[in-house]
PDB file of N, CA and C in Angstrom:
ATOM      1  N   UNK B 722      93.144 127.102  90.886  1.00  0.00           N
ATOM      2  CA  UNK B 722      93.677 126.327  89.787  1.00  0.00           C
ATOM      3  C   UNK B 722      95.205 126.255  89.849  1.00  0.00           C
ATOM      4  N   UNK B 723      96.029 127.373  90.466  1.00  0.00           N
ATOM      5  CA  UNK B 723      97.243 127.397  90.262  1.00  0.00           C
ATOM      6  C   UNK B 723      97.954 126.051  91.513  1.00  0.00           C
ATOM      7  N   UNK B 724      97.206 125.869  92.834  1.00  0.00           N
ATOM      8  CA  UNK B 724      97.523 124.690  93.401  1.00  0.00           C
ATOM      9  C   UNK B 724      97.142 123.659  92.773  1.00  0.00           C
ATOM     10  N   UNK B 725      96.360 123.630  92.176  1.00  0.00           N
ATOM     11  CA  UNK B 725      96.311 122.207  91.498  1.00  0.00           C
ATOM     12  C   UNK B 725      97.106 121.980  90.440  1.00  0.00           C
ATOM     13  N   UNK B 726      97.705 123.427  89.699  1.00  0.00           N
ATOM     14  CA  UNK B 726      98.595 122.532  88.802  1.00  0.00           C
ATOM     15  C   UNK B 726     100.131 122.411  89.049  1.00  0.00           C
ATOM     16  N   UNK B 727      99.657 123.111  90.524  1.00  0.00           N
ATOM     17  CA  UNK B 727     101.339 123.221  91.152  1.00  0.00           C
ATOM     18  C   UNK B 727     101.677 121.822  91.496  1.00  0.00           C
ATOM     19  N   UNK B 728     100.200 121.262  92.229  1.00  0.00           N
ATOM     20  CA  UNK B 728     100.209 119.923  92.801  1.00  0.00           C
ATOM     21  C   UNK B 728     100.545 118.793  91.444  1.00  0.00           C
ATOM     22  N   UNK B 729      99.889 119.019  90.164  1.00  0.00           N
ATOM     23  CA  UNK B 729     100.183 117.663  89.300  1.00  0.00           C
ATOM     24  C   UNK B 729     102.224 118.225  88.498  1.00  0.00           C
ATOM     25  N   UNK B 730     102.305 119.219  89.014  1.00  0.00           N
ATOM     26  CA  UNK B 730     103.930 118.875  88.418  1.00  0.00           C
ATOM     27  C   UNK B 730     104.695 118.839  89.464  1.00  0.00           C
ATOM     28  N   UNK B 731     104.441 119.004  90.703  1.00  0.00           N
ATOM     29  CA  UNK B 731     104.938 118.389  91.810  1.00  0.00           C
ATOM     30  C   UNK B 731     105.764 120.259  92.078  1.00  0.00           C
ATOM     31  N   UNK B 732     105.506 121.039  92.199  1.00  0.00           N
ATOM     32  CA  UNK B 732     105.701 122.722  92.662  1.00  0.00           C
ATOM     33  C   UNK B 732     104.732 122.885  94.172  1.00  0.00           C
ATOM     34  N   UNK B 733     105.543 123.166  95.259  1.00  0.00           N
ATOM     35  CA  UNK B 733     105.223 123.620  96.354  1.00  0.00           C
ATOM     36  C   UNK B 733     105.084 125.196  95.916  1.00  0.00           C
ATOM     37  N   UNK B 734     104.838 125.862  97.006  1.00  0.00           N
ATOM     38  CA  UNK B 734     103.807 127.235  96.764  1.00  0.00           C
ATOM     39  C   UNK B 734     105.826 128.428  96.398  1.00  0.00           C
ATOM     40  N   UNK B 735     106.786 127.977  96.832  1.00  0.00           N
ATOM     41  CA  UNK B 735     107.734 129.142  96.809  1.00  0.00           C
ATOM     42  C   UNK B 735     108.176 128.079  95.055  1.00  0.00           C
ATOM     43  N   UNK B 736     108.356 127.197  94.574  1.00  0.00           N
ATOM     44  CA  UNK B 736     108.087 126.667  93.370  1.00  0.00           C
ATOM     45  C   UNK B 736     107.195 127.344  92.413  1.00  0.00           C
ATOM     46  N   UNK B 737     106.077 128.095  92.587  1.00  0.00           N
ATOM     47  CA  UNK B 737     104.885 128.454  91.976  1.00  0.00           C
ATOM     48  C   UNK B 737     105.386 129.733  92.426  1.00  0.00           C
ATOM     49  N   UNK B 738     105.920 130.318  93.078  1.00  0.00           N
ATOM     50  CA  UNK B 738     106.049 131.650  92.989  1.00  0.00           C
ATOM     51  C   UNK B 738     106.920 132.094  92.200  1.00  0.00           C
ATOM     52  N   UNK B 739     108.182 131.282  91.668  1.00  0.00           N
ATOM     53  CA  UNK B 739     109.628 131.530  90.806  1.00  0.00           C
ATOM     54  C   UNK B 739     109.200 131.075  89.674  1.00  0.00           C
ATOM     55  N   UNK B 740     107.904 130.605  89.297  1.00  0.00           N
ATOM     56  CA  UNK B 740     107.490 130.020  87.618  1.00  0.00           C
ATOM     57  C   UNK B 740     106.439 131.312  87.289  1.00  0.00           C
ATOM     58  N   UNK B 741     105.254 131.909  88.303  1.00  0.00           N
ATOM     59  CA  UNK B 741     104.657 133.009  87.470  1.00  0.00           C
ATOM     60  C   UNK B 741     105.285 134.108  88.220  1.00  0.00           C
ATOM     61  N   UNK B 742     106.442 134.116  88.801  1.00  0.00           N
ATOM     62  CA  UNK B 742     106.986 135.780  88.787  1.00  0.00           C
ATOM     63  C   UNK B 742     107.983 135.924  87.866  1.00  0.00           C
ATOM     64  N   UNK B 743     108.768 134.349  87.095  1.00  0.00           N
ATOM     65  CA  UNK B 743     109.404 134.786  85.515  1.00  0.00           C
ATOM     66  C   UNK B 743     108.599 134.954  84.083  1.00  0.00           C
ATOM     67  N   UNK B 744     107.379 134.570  84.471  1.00  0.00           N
ATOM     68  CA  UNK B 744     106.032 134.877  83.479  1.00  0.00           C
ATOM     69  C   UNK B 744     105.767 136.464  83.578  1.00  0.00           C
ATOM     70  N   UNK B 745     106.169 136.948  84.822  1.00  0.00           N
ATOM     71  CA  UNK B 745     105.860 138.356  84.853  1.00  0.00           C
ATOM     72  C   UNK B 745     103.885 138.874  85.721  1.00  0.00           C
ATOM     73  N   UNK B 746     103.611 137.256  86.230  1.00  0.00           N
ATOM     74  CA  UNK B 746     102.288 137.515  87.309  1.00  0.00           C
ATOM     75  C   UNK B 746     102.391 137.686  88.593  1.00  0.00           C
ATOM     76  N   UNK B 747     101.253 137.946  89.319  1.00  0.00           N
ATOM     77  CA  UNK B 747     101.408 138.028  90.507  1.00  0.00           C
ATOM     78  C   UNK B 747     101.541 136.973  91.116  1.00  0.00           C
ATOM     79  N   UNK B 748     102.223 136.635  92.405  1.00  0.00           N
ATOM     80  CA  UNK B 748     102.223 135.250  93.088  1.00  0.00           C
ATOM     81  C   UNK B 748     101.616 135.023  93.479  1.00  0.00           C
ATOM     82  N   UNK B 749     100.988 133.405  93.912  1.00  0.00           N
ATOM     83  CA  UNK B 749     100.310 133.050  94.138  1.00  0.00           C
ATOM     84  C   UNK B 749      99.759 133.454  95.556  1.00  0.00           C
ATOM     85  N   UNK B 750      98.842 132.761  95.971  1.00  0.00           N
ATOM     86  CA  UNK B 750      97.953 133.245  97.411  1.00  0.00           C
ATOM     87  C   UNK B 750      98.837 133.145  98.232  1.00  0.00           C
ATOM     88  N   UNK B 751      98.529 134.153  99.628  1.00  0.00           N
ATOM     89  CA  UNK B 751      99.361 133.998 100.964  1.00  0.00           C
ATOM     90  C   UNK B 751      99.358 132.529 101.064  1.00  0.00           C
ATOM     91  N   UNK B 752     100.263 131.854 101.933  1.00  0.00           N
ATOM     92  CA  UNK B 752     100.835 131.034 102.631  1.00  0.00           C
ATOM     93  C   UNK B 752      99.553 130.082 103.405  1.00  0.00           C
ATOM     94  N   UNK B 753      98.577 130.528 103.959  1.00  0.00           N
ATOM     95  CA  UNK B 753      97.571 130.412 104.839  1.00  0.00           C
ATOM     96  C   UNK B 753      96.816 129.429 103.828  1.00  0.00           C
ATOM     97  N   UNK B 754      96.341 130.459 102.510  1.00  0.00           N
ATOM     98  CA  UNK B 754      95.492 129.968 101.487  1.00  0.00           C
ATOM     99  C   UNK B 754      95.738 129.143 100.906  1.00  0.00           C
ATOM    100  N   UNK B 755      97.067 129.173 100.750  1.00  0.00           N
ATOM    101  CA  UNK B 755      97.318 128.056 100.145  1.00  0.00           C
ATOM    102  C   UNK B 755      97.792 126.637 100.644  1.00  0.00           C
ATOM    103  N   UNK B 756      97.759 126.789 101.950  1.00  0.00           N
ATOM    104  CA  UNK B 756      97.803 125.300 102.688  1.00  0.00           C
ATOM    105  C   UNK B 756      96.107 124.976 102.612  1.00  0.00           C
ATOM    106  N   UNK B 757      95.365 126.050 102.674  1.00  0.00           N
ATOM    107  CA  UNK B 757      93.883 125.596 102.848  1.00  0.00           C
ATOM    108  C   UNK B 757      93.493 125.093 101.208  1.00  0.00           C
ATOM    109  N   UNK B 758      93.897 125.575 100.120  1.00  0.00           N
ATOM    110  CA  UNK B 758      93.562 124.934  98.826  1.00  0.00           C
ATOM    111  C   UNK B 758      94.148 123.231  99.060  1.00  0.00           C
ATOM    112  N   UNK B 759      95.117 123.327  99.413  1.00  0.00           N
ATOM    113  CA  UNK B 759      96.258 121.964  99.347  1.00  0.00           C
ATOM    114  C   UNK B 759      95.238 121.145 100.294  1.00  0.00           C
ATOM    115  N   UNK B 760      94.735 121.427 101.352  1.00  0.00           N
ATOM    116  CA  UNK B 760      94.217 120.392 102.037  1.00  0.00           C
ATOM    117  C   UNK B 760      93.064 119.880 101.192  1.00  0.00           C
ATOM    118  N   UNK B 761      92.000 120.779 101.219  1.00  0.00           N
ATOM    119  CA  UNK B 761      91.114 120.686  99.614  1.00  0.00           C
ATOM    120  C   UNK B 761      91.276 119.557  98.803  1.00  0.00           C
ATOM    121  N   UNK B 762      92.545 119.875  98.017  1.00  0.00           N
ATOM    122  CA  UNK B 762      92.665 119.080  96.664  1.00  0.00           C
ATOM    123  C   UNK B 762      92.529 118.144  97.718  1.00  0.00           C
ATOM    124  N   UNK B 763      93.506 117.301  98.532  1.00  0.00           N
ATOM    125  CA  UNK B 763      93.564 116.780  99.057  1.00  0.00           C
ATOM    126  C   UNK B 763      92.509 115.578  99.601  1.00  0.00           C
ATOM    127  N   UNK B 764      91.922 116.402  99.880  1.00  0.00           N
ATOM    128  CA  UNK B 764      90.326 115.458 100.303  1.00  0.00           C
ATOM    129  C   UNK B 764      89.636 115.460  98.793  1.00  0.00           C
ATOM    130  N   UNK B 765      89.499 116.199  98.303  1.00  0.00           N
ATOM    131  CA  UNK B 765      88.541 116.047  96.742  1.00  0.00           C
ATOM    132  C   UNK B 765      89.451 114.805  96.330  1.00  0.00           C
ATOM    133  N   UNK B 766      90.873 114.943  95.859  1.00  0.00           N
ATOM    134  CA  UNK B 766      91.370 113.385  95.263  1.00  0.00           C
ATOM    135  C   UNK B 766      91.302 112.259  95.529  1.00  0.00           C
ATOM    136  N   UNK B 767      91.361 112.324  97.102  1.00  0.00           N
ATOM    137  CA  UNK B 767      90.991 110.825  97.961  1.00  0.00           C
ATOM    138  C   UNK B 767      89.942 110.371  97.751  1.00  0.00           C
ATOM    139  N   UNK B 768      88.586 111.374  98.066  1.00  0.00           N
ATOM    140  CA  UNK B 768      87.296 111.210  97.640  1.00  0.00           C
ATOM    141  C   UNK B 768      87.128 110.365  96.245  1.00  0.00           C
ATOM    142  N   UNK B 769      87.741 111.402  95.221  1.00  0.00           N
ATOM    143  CA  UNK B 769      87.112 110.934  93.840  1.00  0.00           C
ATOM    144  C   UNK B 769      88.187 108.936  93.373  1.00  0.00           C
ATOM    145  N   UNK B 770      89.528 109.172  94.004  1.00  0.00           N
ATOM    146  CA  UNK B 770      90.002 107.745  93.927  1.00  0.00           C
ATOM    147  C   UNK B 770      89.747 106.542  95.124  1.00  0.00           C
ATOM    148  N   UNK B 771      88.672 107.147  96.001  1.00  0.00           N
ATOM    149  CA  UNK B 771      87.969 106.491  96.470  1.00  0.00           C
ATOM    150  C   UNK B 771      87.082 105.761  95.758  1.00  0.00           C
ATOM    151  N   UNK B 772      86.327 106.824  95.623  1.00  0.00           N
ATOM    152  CA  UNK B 772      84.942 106.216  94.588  1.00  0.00           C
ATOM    153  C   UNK B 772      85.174 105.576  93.535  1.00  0.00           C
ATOM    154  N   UNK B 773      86.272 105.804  92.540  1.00  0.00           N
ATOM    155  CA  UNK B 773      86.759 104.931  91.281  1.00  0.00           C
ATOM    156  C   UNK B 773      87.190 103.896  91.582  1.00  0.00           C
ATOM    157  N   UNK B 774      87.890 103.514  93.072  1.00  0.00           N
ATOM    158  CA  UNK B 774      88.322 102.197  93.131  1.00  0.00           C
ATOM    159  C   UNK B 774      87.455 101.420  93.742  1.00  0.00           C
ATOM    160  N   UNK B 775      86.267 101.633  94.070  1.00  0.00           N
ATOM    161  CA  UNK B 775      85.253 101.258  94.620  1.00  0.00           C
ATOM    162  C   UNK B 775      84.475 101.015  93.152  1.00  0.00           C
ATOM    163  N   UNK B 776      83.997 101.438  92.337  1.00  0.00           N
ATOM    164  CA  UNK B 776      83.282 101.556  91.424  1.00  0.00           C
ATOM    165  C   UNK B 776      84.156 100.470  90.697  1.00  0.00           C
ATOM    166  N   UNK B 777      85.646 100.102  90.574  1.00  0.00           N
ATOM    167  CA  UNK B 777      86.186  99.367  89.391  1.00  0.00           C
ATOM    168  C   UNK B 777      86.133  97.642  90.380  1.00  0.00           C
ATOM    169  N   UNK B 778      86.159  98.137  91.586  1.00  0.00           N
ATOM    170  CA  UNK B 778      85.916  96.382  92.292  1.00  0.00           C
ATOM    171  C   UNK B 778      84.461  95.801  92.187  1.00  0.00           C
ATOM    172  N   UNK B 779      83.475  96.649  92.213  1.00  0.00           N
ATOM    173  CA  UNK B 779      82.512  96.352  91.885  1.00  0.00           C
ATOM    174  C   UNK B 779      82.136  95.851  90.663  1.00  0.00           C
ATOM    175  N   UNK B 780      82.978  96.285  89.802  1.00  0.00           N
ATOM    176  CA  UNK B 780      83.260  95.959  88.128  1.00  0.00           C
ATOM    177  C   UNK B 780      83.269  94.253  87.928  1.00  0.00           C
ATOM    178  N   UNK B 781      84.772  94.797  88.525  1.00  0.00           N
ATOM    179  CA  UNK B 781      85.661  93.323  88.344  1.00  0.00           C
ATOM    180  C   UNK B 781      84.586  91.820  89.407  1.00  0.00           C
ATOM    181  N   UNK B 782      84.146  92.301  90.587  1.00  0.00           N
ATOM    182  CA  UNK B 782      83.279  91.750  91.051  1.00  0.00           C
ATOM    183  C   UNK B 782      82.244  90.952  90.771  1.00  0.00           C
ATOM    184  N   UNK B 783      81.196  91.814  89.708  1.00  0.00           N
ATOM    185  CA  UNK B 783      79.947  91.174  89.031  1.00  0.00           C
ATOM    186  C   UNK B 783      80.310  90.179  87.737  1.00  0.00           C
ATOM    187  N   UNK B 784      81.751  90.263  87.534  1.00  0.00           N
ATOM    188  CA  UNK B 784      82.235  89.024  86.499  1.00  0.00           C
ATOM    189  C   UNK B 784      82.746  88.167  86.846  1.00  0.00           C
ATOM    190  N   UNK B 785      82.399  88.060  88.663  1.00  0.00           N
ATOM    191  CA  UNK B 785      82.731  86.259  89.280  1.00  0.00           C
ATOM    192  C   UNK B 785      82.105  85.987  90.307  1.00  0.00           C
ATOM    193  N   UNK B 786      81.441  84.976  90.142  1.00  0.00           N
ATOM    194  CA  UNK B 786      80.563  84.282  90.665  1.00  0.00           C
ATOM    195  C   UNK B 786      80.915  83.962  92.799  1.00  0.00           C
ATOM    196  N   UNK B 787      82.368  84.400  92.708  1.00  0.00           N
ATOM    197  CA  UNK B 787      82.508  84.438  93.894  1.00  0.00           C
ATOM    198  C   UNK B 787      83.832  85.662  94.060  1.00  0.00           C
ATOM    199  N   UNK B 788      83.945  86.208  95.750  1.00  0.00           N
ATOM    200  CA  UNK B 788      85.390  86.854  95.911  1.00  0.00           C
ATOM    201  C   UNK B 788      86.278  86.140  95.668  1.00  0.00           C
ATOM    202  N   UNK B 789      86.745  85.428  95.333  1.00  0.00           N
ATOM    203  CA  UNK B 789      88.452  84.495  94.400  1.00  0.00           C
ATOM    204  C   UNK B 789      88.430  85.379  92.919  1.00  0.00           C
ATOM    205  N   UNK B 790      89.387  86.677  93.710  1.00  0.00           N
ATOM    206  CA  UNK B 790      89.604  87.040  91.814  1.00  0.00           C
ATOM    207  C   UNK B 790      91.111  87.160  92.051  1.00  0.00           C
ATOM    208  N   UNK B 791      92.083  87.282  90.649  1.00  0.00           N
ATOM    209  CA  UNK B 791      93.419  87.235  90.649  1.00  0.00           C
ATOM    210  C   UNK B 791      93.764  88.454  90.614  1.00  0.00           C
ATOM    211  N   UNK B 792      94.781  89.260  91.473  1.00  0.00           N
ATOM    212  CA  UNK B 792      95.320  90.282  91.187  1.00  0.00           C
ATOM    213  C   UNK B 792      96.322  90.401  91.054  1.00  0.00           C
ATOM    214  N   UNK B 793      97.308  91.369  90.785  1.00  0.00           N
ATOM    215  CA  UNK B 793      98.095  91.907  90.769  1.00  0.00           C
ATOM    216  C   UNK B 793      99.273  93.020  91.710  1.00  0.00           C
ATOM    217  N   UNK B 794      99.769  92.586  92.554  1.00  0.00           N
ATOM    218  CA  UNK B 794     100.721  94.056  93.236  1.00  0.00           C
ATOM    219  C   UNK B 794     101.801  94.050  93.035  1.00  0.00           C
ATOM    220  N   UNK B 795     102.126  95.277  92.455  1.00  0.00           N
ATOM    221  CA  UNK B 795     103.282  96.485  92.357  1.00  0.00           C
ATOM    222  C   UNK B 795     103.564  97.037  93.774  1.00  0.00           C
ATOM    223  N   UNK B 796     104.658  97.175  94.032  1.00  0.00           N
ATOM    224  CA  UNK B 796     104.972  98.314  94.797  1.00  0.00           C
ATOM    225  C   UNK B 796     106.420  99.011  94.786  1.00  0.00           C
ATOM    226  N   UNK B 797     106.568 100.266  95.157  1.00  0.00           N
ATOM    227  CA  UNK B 797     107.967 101.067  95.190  1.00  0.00           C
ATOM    228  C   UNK B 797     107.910 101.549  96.317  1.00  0.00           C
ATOM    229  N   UNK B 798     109.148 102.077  96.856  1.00  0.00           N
ATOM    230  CA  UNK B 798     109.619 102.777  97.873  1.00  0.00           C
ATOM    231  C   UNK B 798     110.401 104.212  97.648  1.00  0.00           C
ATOM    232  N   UNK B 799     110.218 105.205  98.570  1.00  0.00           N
ATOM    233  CA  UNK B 799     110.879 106.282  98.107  1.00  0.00           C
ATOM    234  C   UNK B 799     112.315 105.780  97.795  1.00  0.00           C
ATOM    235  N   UNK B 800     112.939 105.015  98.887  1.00  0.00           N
ATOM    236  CA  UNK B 800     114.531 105.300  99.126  1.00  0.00           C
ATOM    237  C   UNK B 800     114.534 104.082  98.607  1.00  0.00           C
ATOM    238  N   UNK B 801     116.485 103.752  98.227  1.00  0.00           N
ATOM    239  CA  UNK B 801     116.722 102.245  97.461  1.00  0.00           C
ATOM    240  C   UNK B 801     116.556 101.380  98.961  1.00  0.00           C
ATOM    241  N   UNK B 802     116.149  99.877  98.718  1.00  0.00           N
ATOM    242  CA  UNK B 802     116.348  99.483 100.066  1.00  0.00           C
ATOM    243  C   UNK B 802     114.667  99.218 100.497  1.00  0.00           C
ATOM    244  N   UNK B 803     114.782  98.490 101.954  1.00  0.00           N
ATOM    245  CA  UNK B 803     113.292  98.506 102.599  1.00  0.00           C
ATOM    246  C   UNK B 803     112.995  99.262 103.626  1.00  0.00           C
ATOM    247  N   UNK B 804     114.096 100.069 103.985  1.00  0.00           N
ATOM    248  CA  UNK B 804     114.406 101.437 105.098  1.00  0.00           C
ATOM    249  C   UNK B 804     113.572 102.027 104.390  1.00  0.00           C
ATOM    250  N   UNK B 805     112.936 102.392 103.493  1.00  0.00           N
ATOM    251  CA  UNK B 805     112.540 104.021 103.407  1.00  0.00           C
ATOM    252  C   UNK B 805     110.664 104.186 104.292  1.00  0.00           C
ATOM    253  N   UNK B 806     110.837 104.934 104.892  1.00  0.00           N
ATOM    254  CA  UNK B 806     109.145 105.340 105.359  1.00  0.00           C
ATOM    255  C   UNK B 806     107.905 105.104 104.977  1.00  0.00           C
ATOM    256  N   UNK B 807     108.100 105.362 103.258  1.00  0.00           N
ATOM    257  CA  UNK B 807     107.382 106.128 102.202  1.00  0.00           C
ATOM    258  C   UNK B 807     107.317 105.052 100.886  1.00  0.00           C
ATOM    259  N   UNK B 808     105.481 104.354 100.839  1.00  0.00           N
ATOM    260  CA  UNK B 808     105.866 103.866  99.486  1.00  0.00           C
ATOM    261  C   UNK B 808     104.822 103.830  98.933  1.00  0.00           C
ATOM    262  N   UNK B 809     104.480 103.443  97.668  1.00  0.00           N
ATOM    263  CA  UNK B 809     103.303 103.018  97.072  1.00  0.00           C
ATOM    264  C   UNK B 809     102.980 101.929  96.427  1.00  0.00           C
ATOM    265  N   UNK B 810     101.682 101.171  96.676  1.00  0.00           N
ATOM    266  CA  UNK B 810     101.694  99.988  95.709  1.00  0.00           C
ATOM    267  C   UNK B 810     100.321  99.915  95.172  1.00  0.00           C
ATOM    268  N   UNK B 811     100.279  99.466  94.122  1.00  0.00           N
ATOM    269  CA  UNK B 811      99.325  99.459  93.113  1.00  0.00           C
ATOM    270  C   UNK B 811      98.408  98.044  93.200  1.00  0.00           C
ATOM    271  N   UNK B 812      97.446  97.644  93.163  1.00  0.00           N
ATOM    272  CA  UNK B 812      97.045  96.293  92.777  1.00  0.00           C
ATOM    273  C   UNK B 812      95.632  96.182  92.164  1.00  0.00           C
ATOM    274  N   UNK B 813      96.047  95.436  91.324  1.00  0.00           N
ATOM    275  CA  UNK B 813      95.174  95.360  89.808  1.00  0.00           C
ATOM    276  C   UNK B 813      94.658  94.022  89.550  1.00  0.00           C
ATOM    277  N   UNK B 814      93.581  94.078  89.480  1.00  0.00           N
ATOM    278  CA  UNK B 814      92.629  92.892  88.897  1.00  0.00           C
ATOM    279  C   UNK B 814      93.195  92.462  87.444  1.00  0.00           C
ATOM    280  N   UNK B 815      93.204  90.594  87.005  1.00  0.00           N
ATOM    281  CA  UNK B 815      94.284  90.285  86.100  1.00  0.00           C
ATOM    282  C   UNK B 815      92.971  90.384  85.452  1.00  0.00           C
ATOM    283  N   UNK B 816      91.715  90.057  85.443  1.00  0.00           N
ATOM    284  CA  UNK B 816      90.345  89.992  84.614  1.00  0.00           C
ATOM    285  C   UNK B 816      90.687  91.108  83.340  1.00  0.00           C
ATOM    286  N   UNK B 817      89.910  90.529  82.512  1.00  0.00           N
ATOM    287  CA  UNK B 817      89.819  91.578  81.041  1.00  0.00           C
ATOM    288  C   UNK B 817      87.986  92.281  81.923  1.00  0.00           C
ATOM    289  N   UNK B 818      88.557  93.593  81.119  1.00  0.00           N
ATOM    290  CA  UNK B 818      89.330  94.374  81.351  1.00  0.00           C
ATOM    291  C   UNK B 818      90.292  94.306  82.688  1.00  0.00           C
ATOM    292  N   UNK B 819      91.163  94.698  82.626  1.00  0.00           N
ATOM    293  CA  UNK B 819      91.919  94.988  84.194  1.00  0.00           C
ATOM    294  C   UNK B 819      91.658  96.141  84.802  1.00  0.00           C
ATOM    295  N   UNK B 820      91.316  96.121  86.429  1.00  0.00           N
ATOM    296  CA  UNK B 820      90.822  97.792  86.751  1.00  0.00           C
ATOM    297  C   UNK B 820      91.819  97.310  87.870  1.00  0.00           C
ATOM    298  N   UNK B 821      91.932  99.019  88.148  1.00  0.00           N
ATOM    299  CA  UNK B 821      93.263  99.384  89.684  1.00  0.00           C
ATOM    300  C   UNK B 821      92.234  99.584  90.809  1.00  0.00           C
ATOM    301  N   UNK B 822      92.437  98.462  91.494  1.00  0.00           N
ATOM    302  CA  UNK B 822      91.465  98.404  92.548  1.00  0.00           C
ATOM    303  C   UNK B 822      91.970  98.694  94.115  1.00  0.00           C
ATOM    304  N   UNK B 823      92.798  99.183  94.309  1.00  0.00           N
ATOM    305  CA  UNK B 823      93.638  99.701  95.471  1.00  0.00           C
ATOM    306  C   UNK B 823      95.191 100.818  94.765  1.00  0.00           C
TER     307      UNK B 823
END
């Protein structure tokens, strides 16, 4: 549990060691274990936002009579600029309801 909530506030494992050793706990798992939890979450999240974005196209899907649906993309980059490596983009079905389908 403690990688996973290291993972949703964004705390690497020496991060998680300076938050419950000023709580006064023991630190978290060796080094080893805790790359093996991290890979874990890892595949469990992909998995489960696999399946939800699969499950919400299928949604948006059965309310048109053909593939022509309207979406939506967002995207950001880590760095300012189109140099950066690293980005993410979102794209969303405009249909009521709207689902995040990538």
């Amino acid at each position: 549990m403690l990688v996973l909530g290291g993972a949703l506030v964004g705390l690497n494992r020496r991060g998680l060691s300076k938050v419950v050793g000023t709580l006064g706990m023991l630190p978290p798992v060796k080094m080893r274990n805790f790359q093996k939890y991290e890979n874990e979450l890892v595949v469990a999240t992909r998995e489960a936002a696999d399946k939800s974005m699969s499950t919400a196209a299928n949604e948006v899907r059965s309310h048109f009579s053909s593939n022509d649906i309207s979406v939506s993309l967002d995207g950001t980059w880590m760095t300012q600029g189109f140099s950066s490596l690293h980005g993410v983009g979102t794209l969303i079905s405009v249909s009521n309801p709207s689902k995040v389908l990538d």
